[in-house]
Amino acid sequence: MQTSGPFCLQIKELKRMKIFVLTLGALGMAASAQAEPPRALTASGQISGRIDGAVAQFLGIPYAAPPLRENRWRSPQPVASWSGVLEATAFAHDCMQNPFPGDEAPLRTAPAEDCLYLNVWKPAAAKPGVGLPVLVWIHGGAFVTGGTSPAIYDGSAFARSGVVFVSFNYRLGRFGFFSHPALAAEAGKPIGNFALEDMVAALAWVRRNIAGFGGDPSRVTIMGESAGGTAVINLMTMPSARGLFHGAISMSGGGRSLLPTASIEKGEQVGLEFAKRHDIVDSGTAGLAALRALPAATVQGTNLFAERFATPPTYVGGFVAEGTVLAGASDRLMDAGKIAPVPVMIGMTSADAGIAMARDKDGLFAGYGVQGPALRRAYDPVGTIDLPDLSRRLTGDQYMAEPARFVARHALAAGQKAYVYRFGYVAESKRAEWKAGAPHATDIPYFFDTVSARYGAATTPQDRKAAKLANAYVINFVKSGDPNGKALPRWPAYDLAGEALLQHDMKGNAQAGFDPFKEKLDLIEAFATTRP
C-alpha cells in the first residue's frame, strides 16, 4: 500500500477537511444551542427569556391582570392564561408616576397604568425543581415613584452566586392608595392598600411558580429599601403575607411607622375630596364609574406631596388601616406580638434621610419634649453643628436607626436572629460631594454589586471591593438566614447585651462592635415610647 506521494497527501488533506467540517458542525450545534432562548413554565403559560453569560433573564412577566378600567382600584386580579410562548425579554412599563429628578435609580421605561409585571434572574444552568434560595426585591420611592427597570436593580450578581432573584412593580401614589365608599361597597369591605395587595400577589406568584425557574418556594427572602424597606416591615405584620417569605432585609425602611397610617374614615374622606375636585359627587356606582373613567394622568396628578398636605387633602399619603390588608401601624402591631417569625437584616446609611420642619435649633429640640435637652447635649454638645447637618443626624437616627433597632428587638422576641448595620461607604468619585457620609439609597448598588452601573467609568477598585463585601453578606443571609461566611469579617447577631452593629467604612471594610450610637438611640426610644 502506498504510504507516500501525492495520493497519501490527498488522503491526509481529506482527513483534515473532514475534521474541519466536523469541527464547524460542532461549533454550529453549540452556537445553535447557545442561541436557543431559555424557557420556563408558569401557571399561566410558557415564557421565553434571554441569556446573558451564565445568567438567564425573564423580564416583563405578568403576575396580575392589567389594573385598567374596571380593575382600577381593585385587588389584583388573576392573569389570563396564554397559548404558545410569551416572550419575556424586555422590562414592562414601570408604574404610573412623576419621576424624581436626580433619582439614585433612574427608570429605563415609560411609566404606565398597565404595570403589574415582574422579572426573574436565575443561573442559566439551573433546572426546574433544583431548589435554589430566592430573593424578592421591593423597590423604594416613597410609594410614589420607582420601578424595576433601573440598571442598579439588575439581579445578575445574585444569579451568578446561586440565588434566583425576582423584582416586581406595584401600584404607586393614588393608584396604590385610595379609598372611597363606593369601593368599599363593591368589595364588600373597606379597601385602600392596593400597593400592599400587589406585593402579596407577587409573593403568591413566586410561591406558585418559582420552582419552574429552579427556586425553592420555601426559601424566599424579601428585601426592600426606603419605601420598599417600609413595605418589608409591614409585610412582616400582615396575615395575608404570612408564610410567603422566610427572611427579611429592610434597608432604610424605618420600623416605627415611617409613613403615617390613616384611618379608613380619613382615607374615604380624602377619596371623596379627590372625586369632588373633578366634579364627581355621587358616592355610589355611578361615581365610581366616573372615577375609573378619569385619564391616568389626571389620577396621577402633578404633585402628590402638595396634595397630601393641601386643605383639604386629596391624596391620603400612604397606608390606610382598613382592617383586612392592614390592621394598623406596624410598630403597634409588633408591640402586640404580630410579627412574622423570620430572621432579619436591617439598617441604614451613615447620612440617611429624616424629616425636620424646624427653623432653628431651639425649635428642633423643642419638638422632642422632655427629651429635648438631653438630645441637645448628645447631638450638639458645644452648639457648633449647623442646623441642616444637625437635623439630618438627629432625624436620620429617629426615622431610621432607632426604628431598625426596634424591629431587631422584636425579631429576637419572636425567637429569630437579627443583624443590624450602618452603611458608611461612599464611592470615591463622590467623596468631595457627599462629605457627611453615605446618603439615603446609596447603599443599593453595593448590596446588588452593581456599582459600575451607578458610577460608570468613575468606579474604582475600592468601590468594587466594597460592593463584593456587602453583596456577599446579602447572599449568605438569603441562603442561610445568617450573613456570615468564609473570608468575611464576623457579623454577630444583635442581642440586648451585645448591642452589635456592623459598620461598613470608607475603606470598603466592615467592623462589628458594640453600637456606638446606643446612648443617642436610647433617648430617641424614650421619646418614641412616650409620645401620643
PDB file of N, CA, C and O in Angstrom, residues 385-442:
ATOM      1  N   ILE A 385     -22.657  72.672  65.599  1.00  0.00           N
ATOM      2  CA  ILE A 385     -23.127  71.991  64.395  1.00  0.00           C
ATOM      3  C   ILE A 385     -24.226  72.815  63.747  1.00  0.00           C
ATOM      4  O   ILE A 385     -25.157  73.271  64.426  1.00  0.00           O
ATOM      5  N   ASP A 386     -24.117  73.037  62.445  1.00  0.00           N
ATOM      6  CA  ASP A 386     -25.134  73.864  61.788  1.00  0.00           C
ATOM      7  C   ASP A 386     -26.450  73.096  61.693  1.00  0.00           C
ATOM      8  O   ASP A 386     -26.497  71.863  61.773  1.00  0.00           O
ATOM      9  N   LEU A 387     -27.533  73.858  61.537  1.00  0.00           N
ATOM     10  CA  LEU A 387     -28.873  73.279  61.629  1.00  0.00           C
ATOM     11  C   LEU A 387     -29.117  72.170  60.600  1.00  0.00           C
ATOM     12  O   LEU A 387     -29.647  71.105  60.973  1.00  0.00           O
ATOM     13  N   PRO A 388     -28.783  72.330  59.312  1.00  0.00           N
ATOM     14  CA  PRO A 388     -29.067  71.244  58.361  1.00  0.00           C
ATOM     15  C   PRO A 388     -28.374  69.934  58.734  1.00  0.00           C
ATOM     16  O   PRO A 388     -28.987  68.867  58.678  1.00  0.00           O
ATOM     17  N   ASP A 389     -27.096  70.010  59.119  1.00  0.00           N
ATOM     18  CA  ASP A 389     -26.370  68.800  59.481  1.00  0.00           C
ATOM     19  C   ASP A 389     -26.929  68.206  60.771  1.00  0.00           C
ATOM     20  O   ASP A 389     -27.086  66.985  60.900  1.00  0.00           O
ATOM     21  N   LEU A 390     -27.244  69.049  61.713  1.00  0.00           N
ATOM     22  CA  LEU A 390     -27.805  68.592  62.981  1.00  0.00           C
ATOM     23  C   LEU A 390     -29.152  67.908  62.760  1.00  0.00           C
ATOM     24  O   LEU A 390     -29.413  66.822  63.311  1.00  0.00           O
ATOM     25  N   SER A 391     -30.002  68.522  61.949  1.00  0.00           N
ATOM     26  CA  SER A 391     -31.310  67.933  61.657  1.00  0.00           C
ATOM     27  C   SER A 391     -31.161  66.574  60.996  1.00  0.00           C
ATOM     28  O   SER A 391     -31.878  65.615  61.320  1.00  0.00           O
ATOM     29  N   ARG A 392     -30.217  66.481  60.046  1.00  0.00           N
ATOM     30  CA  ARG A 392     -30.012  65.208  59.352  1.00  0.00           C
ATOM     31  C   ARG A 392     -29.563  64.131  60.327  1.00  0.00           C
ATOM     32  O   ARG A 392     -30.079  63.001  60.303  1.00  0.00           O
ATOM     33  N   ARG A 393     -28.605  64.455  61.188  1.00  0.00           N
ATOM     34  CA  ARG A 393     -28.104  63.446  62.130  1.00  0.00           C
ATOM     35  C   ARG A 393     -29.193  62.977  63.083  1.00  0.00           C
ATOM     36  O   ARG A 393     -29.389  61.773  63.310  1.00  0.00           O
ATOM     37  N   LEU A 394     -29.914  63.926  63.654  1.00  0.00           N
ATOM     38  CA  LEU A 394     -30.919  63.592  64.654  1.00  0.00           C
ATOM     39  C   LEU A 394     -32.112  62.877  64.033  1.00  0.00           C
ATOM     40  O   LEU A 394     -32.533  61.808  64.510  1.00  0.00           O
ATOM     41  N   THR A 395     -32.654  63.437  62.969  1.00  0.00           N
ATOM     42  CA  THR A 395     -33.851  62.821  62.399  1.00  0.00           C
ATOM     43  C   THR A 395     -33.517  61.549  61.627  1.00  0.00           C
ATOM     44  O   THR A 395     -34.349  60.641  61.522  1.00  0.00           O
ATOM     45  N   GLY A 396     -32.297  61.450  61.097  1.00  0.00           N
ATOM     46  CA  GLY A 396     -31.885  60.193  60.484  1.00  0.00           C
ATOM     47  C   GLY A 396     -31.891  59.064  61.501  1.00  0.00           C
ATOM     48  O   GLY A 396     -32.363  57.954  61.227  1.00  0.00           O
ATOM     49  N   ASP A 397     -31.380  59.336  62.694  1.00  0.00           N
ATOM     50  CA  ASP A 397     -31.417  58.330  63.752  1.00  0.00           C
ATOM     51  C   ASP A 397     -32.849  58.074  64.219  1.00  0.00           C
ATOM     52  O   ASP A 397     -33.218  56.942  64.544  1.00  0.00           O
ATOM     53  N   GLN A 398     -33.656  59.126  64.238  1.00  0.00           N
ATOM     54  CA  GLN A 398     -35.040  58.977  64.694  1.00  0.00           C
ATOM     55  C   GLN A 398     -35.861  58.128  63.728  1.00  0.00           C
ATOM     56  O   GLN A 398     -36.644  57.273  64.156  1.00  0.00           O
ATOM     57  N   TYR A 399     -35.708  58.366  62.438  1.00  0.00           N
ATOM     58  CA  TYR A 399     -36.547  57.685  61.463  1.00  0.00           C
ATOM     59  C   TYR A 399     -35.951  56.378  60.950  1.00  0.00           C
ATOM     60  O   TYR A 399     -36.688  55.543  60.409  1.00  0.00           O
ATOM     61  N   MET A 400     -34.635  56.187  61.111  1.00  0.00           N
ATOM     62  CA  MET A 400     -34.002  55.004  60.535  1.00  0.00           C
ATOM     63  C   MET A 400     -33.298  54.121  61.568  1.00  0.00           C
ATOM     64  O   MET A 400     -33.580  52.931  61.667  1.00  0.00           O
ATOM     65  N   ALA A 401     -32.374  54.688  62.346  1.00  0.00           N
ATOM     66  CA  ALA A 401     -31.522  53.865  63.206  1.00  0.00           C
ATOM     67  C   ALA A 401     -32.268  53.275  64.396  1.00  0.00           C
ATOM     68  O   ALA A 401     -32.218  52.064  64.635  1.00  0.00           O
ATOM     69  N   GLU A 402     -32.935  54.131  65.171  1.00  0.00           N
ATOM     70  CA  GLU A 402     -33.636  53.607  66.347  1.00  0.00           C
ATOM     71  C   GLU A 402     -34.760  52.656  65.947  1.00  0.00           C
ATOM     72  O   GLU A 402     -34.927  51.593  66.566  1.00  0.00           O
ATOM     73  N   PRO A 403     -35.544  52.978  64.909  1.00  0.00           N
ATOM     74  CA  PRO A 403     -36.566  52.017  64.486  1.00  0.00           C
ATOM     75  C   PRO A 403     -35.996  50.685  64.006  1.00  0.00           C
ATOM     76  O   PRO A 403     -36.617  49.641  64.197  1.00  0.00           O
ATOM     77  N   ALA A 404     -34.809  50.701  63.373  1.00  0.00           N
ATOM     78  CA  ALA A 404     -34.181  49.442  62.959  1.00  0.00           C
ATOM     79  C   ALA A 404     -33.876  48.597  64.190  1.00  0.00           C
ATOM     80  O   ALA A 404     -34.099  47.373  64.200  1.00  0.00           O
ATOM     81  N   ARG A 405     -33.362  49.224  65.221  1.00  0.00           N
ATOM     82  CA  ARG A 405     -33.092  48.511  66.467  1.00  0.00           C
ATOM     83  C   ARG A 405     -34.393  47.974  67.077  1.00  0.00           C
ATOM     84  O   ARG A 405     -34.442  46.864  67.611  1.00  0.00           O
ATOM     85  N   PHE A 406     -35.442  48.765  66.977  1.00  0.00           N
ATOM     86  CA  PHE A 406     -36.770  48.373  67.464  1.00  0.00           C
ATOM     87  C   PHE A 406     -37.233  47.080  66.784  1.00  0.00           C
ATOM     88  O   PHE A 406     -37.694  46.139  67.443  1.00  0.00           O
ATOM     89  N   VAL A 407     -37.098  47.016  65.457  1.00  0.00           N
ATOM     90  CA  VAL A 407     -37.502  45.822  64.721  1.00  0.00           C
ATOM     91  C   VAL A 407     -36.615  44.640  65.097  1.00  0.00           C
ATOM     92  O   VAL A 407     -37.094  43.513  65.283  1.00  0.00           O
ATOM     93  N   ALA A 408     -35.307  44.888  65.222  1.00  0.00           N
ATOM     94  CA  ALA A 408     -34.387  43.815  65.599  1.00  0.00           C
ATOM     95  C   ALA A 408     -34.778  43.212  66.940  1.00  0.00           C
ATOM     96  O   ALA A 408     -34.754  41.980  67.123  1.00  0.00           O
ATOM     97  N   ARG A 409     -35.157  44.041  67.881  1.00  0.00           N
ATOM     98  CA  ARG A 409     -35.553  43.543  69.198  1.00  0.00           C
ATOM     99  C   ARG A 409     -36.828  42.715  69.121  1.00  0.00           C
ATOM    100  O   ARG A 409     -36.973  41.706  69.822  1.00  0.00           O
ATOM    101  N   HIS A 410     -37.743  43.123  68.261  1.00  0.00           N
ATOM    102  CA  HIS A 410     -38.969  42.337  68.112  1.00  0.00           C
ATOM    103  C   HIS A 410     -38.700  41.020  67.397  1.00  0.00           C
ATOM    104  O   HIS A 410     -39.385  40.017  67.678  1.00  0.00           O
ATOM    105  N   ALA A 411     -37.757  40.998  66.483  1.00  0.00           N
ATOM    106  CA  ALA A 411     -37.375  39.729  65.858  1.00  0.00           C
ATOM    107  C   ALA A 411     -36.823  38.778  66.910  1.00  0.00           C
ATOM    108  O   ALA A 411     -37.131  37.578  66.910  1.00  0.00           O
ATOM    109  N   LEU A 412     -35.999  39.303  67.814  1.00  0.00           N
ATOM    110  CA  LEU A 412     -35.479  38.486  68.906  1.00  0.00           C
ATOM    111  C   LEU A 412     -36.615  37.939  69.764  1.00  0.00           C
ATOM    112  O   LEU A 412     -36.615  36.766  70.144  1.00  0.00           O
ATOM    113  N   ALA A 413     -37.573  38.806  70.081  1.00  0.00           N
ATOM    114  CA  ALA A 413     -38.707  38.384  70.908  1.00  0.00           C
ATOM    115  C   ALA A 413     -39.510  37.275  70.227  1.00  0.00           C
ATOM    116  O   ALA A 413     -40.151  36.466  70.905  1.00  0.00           O
ATOM    117  N   ALA A 414     -39.467  37.250  68.888  1.00  0.00           N
ATOM    118  CA  ALA A 414     -40.170  36.212  68.137  1.00  0.00           C
ATOM    119  C   ALA A 414     -39.325  34.958  67.972  1.00  0.00           C
ATOM    120  O   ALA A 414     -39.726  34.027  67.260  1.00  0.00           O
ATOM    121  N   GLY A 415     -38.156  34.928  68.616  1.00  0.00           N
ATOM    122  CA  GLY A 415     -37.301  33.750  68.576  1.00  0.00           C
ATOM    123  C   GLY A 415     -36.400  33.663  67.369  1.00  0.00           C
ATOM    124  O   GLY A 415     -35.884  32.585  67.054  1.00  0.00           O
ATOM    125  N   GLN A 416     -36.162  34.784  66.699  1.00  0.00           N
ATOM    126  CA  GLN A 416     -35.335  34.796  65.498  1.00  0.00           C
ATOM    127  C   GLN A 416     -34.084  35.644  65.698  1.00  0.00           C
ATOM    128  O   GLN A 416     -33.987  36.421  66.644  1.00  0.00           O
ATOM    129  N   LYS A 417     -33.146  35.508  64.772  1.00  0.00           N
ATOM    130  CA  LYS A 417     -31.925  36.318  64.816  1.00  0.00           C
ATOM    131  C   LYS A 417     -32.114  37.594  64.001  1.00  0.00           C
ATOM    132  O   LYS A 417     -32.887  37.628  63.038  1.00  0.00           O
ATOM    133  N   ALA A 418     -31.392  38.625  64.413  1.00  0.00           N
ATOM    134  CA  ALA A 418     -31.416  39.900  63.690  1.00  0.00           C
ATOM    135  C   ALA A 418     -29.999  40.413  63.553  1.00  0.00           C
ATOM    136  O   ALA A 418     -29.171  40.249  64.461  1.00  0.00           O
ATOM    137  N   TYR A 419     -29.712  41.045  62.416  1.00  0.00           N
ATOM    138  CA  TYR A 419     -28.390  41.582  62.120  1.00  0.00           C
ATOM    139  C   TYR A 419     -28.565  43.048  61.719  1.00  0.00           C
ATOM    140  O   TYR A 419     -29.273  43.361  60.770  1.00  0.00           O
ATOM    141  N   VAL A 420     -27.914  43.951  62.477  1.00  0.00           N
ATOM    142  CA  VAL A 420     -28.109  45.387  62.303  1.00  0.00           C
ATOM    143  C   VAL A 420     -26.838  45.989  61.710  1.00  0.00           C
ATOM    144  O   VAL A 420     -25.723  45.659  62.124  1.00  0.00           O
ATOM    145  N   TYR A 421     -27.004  46.903  60.742  1.00  0.00           N
ATOM    146  CA  TYR A 421     -25.848  47.516  60.082  1.00  0.00           C
ATOM    147  C   TYR A 421     -26.040  49.018  59.944  1.00  0.00           C
ATOM    148  O   TYR A 421     -27.154  49.548  60.010  1.00  0.00           O
ATOM    149  N   ARG A 422     -24.920  49.705  59.731  1.00  0.00           N
ATOM    150  CA  ARG A 422     -24.913  51.113  59.316  1.00  0.00           C
ATOM    151  C   ARG A 422     -23.894  51.206  58.193  1.00  0.00           C
ATOM    152  O   ARG A 422     -22.703  50.958  58.397  1.00  0.00           O
ATOM    153  N   PHE A 423     -24.363  51.553  56.987  1.00  0.00           N
ATOM    154  CA  PHE A 423     -23.512  51.538  55.796  1.00  0.00           C
ATOM    155  C   PHE A 423     -22.896  52.914  55.595  1.00  0.00           C
ATOM    156  O   PHE A 423     -23.604  53.893  55.334  1.00  0.00           O
ATOM    157  N   GLY A 424     -21.560  53.000  55.707  1.00  0.00           N
ATOM    158  CA  GLY A 424     -20.886  54.287  55.640  1.00  0.00           C
ATOM    159  C   GLY A 424     -19.934  54.465  54.480  1.00  0.00           C
ATOM    160  O   GLY A 424     -19.200  55.465  54.431  1.00  0.00           O
ATOM    161  N   TYR A 425     -19.928  53.518  53.527  1.00  0.00           N
ATOM    162  CA  TYR A 425     -19.001  53.667  52.399  1.00  0.00           C
ATOM    163  C   TYR A 425     -19.560  54.647  51.377  1.00  0.00           C
ATOM    164  O   TYR A 425     -20.747  54.608  51.027  1.00  0.00           O
ATOM    165  N   VAL A 426     -18.680  55.518  50.876  1.00  0.00           N
ATOM    166  CA  VAL A 426     -19.037  56.483  49.831  1.00  0.00           C
ATOM    167  C   VAL A 426     -18.132  56.242  48.628  1.00  0.00           C
ATOM    168  O   VAL A 426     -16.911  56.111  48.770  1.00  0.00           O
ATOM    169  N   ALA A 427     -18.724  56.175  47.448  1.00  0.00           N
ATOM    170  CA  ALA A 427     -17.927  55.993  46.230  1.00  0.00           C
ATOM    171  C   ALA A 427     -16.831  57.048  46.163  1.00  0.00           C
ATOM    172  O   ALA A 427     -17.048  58.218  46.479  1.00  0.00           O
ATOM    173  N   GLU A 428     -15.647  56.631  45.740  1.00  0.00           N
ATOM    174  CA  GLU A 428     -14.505  57.552  45.753  1.00  0.00           C
ATOM    175  C   GLU A 428     -14.756  58.781  44.886  1.00  0.00           C
ATOM    176  O   GLU A 428     -14.301  59.883  45.207  1.00  0.00           O
ATOM    177  N   SER A 429     -15.533  58.625  43.826  1.00  0.00           N
ATOM    178  CA  SER A 429     -15.802  59.761  42.948  1.00  0.00           C
ATOM    179  C   SER A 429     -16.789  60.750  43.553  1.00  0.00           C
ATOM    180  O   SER A 429     -16.961  61.860  43.035  1.00  0.00           O
ATOM    181  N   LYS A 430     -17.443  60.378  44.668  1.00  0.00           N
ATOM    182  CA  LYS A 430     -18.473  61.233  45.274  1.00  0.00           C
ATOM    183  C   LYS A 430     -18.048  61.838  46.612  1.00  0.00           C
ATOM    184  O   LYS A 430     -18.847  62.545  47.241  1.00  0.00           O
ATOM    185  N   ARG A 431     -16.837  61.598  47.027  1.00  0.00           N
ATOM    186  CA  ARG A 431     -16.464  61.998  48.386  1.00  0.00           C
ATOM    187  C   ARG A 431     -16.371  63.511  48.569  1.00  0.00           C
ATOM    188  O   ARG A 431     -16.631  64.022  49.656  1.00  0.00           O
ATOM    189  N   ALA A 432     -16.021  64.208  47.527  1.00  0.00           N
ATOM    190  CA  ALA A 432     -15.987  65.674  47.640  1.00  0.00           C
ATOM    191  C   ALA A 432     -17.391  66.246  47.753  1.00  0.00           C
ATOM    192  O   ALA A 432     -17.585  67.317  48.334  1.00  0.00           O
ATOM    193  N   GLU A 433     -18.381  65.512  47.220  1.00  0.00           N
ATOM    194  CA  GLU A 433     -19.772  65.978  47.230  1.00  0.00           C
ATOM    195  C   GLU A 433     -20.524  65.500  48.464  1.00  0.00           C
ATOM    196  O   GLU A 433     -21.297  66.256  49.063  1.00  0.00           O
ATOM    197  N   TRP A 434     -20.292  64.248  48.863  1.00  0.00           N
ATOM    198  CA  TRP A 434     -21.031  63.658  49.983  1.00  0.00           C
ATOM    199  C   TRP A 434     -20.127  63.590  51.218  1.00  0.00           C
ATOM    200  O   TRP A 434     -19.758  62.517  51.688  1.00  0.00           O
ATOM    201  N   LYS A 435     -19.806  64.724  51.750  1.00  0.00           N
ATOM    202  CA  LYS A 435     -18.849  64.785  52.857  1.00  0.00           C
ATOM    203  C   LYS A 435     -19.424  64.271  54.168  1.00  0.00           C
ATOM    204  O   LYS A 435     -18.673  63.853  55.059  1.00  0.00           O
ATOM    205  N   ALA A 436     -20.738  64.317  54.320  1.00  0.00           N
ATOM    206  CA  ALA A 436     -21.353  63.913  55.594  1.00  0.00           C
ATOM    207  C   ALA A 436     -21.417  62.404  55.757  1.00  0.00           C
ATOM    208  O   ALA A 436     -21.625  61.905  56.865  1.00  0.00           O
ATOM    209  N   GLY A 437     -21.238  61.646  54.682  1.00  0.00           N
ATOM    210  CA  GLY A 437     -21.349  60.197  54.745  1.00  0.00           C
ATOM    211  C   GLY A 437     -22.166  59.672  53.587  1.00  0.00           C
ATOM    212  O   GLY A 437     -22.391  60.372  52.593  1.00  0.00           O
ATOM    213  N   ALA A 438     -22.618  58.436  53.703  1.00  0.00           N
ATOM    214  CA  ALA A 438     -23.380  57.797  52.627  1.00  0.00           C
ATOM    215  C   ALA A 438     -24.831  58.257  52.668  1.00  0.00           C
ATOM    216  O   ALA A 438     -25.546  57.968  53.633  1.00  0.00           O
ATOM    217  N   PRO A 439     -25.305  58.976  51.643  1.00  0.00           N
ATOM    218  CA  PRO A 439     -26.698  59.441  51.644  1.00  0.00           C
ATOM    219  C   PRO A 439     -27.690  58.294  51.481  1.00  0.00           C
ATOM    220  O   PRO A 439     -27.333  57.161  51.135  1.00  0.00           O
ATOM    221  N   HIS A 440     -28.938  58.633  51.709  1.00  0.00           N
ATOM    222  CA  HIS A 440     -30.055  57.701  51.548  1.00  0.00           C
ATOM    223  C   HIS A 440     -30.012  57.048  50.165  1.00  0.00           C
ATOM    224  O   HIS A 440     -29.777  57.717  49.156  1.00  0.00           O
ATOM    225  N   ALA A 441     -30.189  55.745  50.124  1.00  0.00           N
ATOM    226  CA  ALA A 441     -30.302  54.942  48.896  1.00  0.00           C
ATOM    227  C   ALA A 441     -28.967  54.635  48.228  1.00  0.00           C
ATOM    228  O   ALA A 441     -28.940  53.869  47.261  1.00  0.00           O
ATOM    229  N   THR A 442     -27.866  55.213  48.708  1.00  0.00           N
ATOM    230  CA  THR A 442     -26.590  54.973  48.020  1.00  0.00           C
ATOM    231  C   THR A 442     -25.982  53.624  48.370  1.00  0.00           C
ATOM    232  O   THR A 442     -24.975  53.229  47.760  1.00  0.00           O
TER     233      THR A 442
END
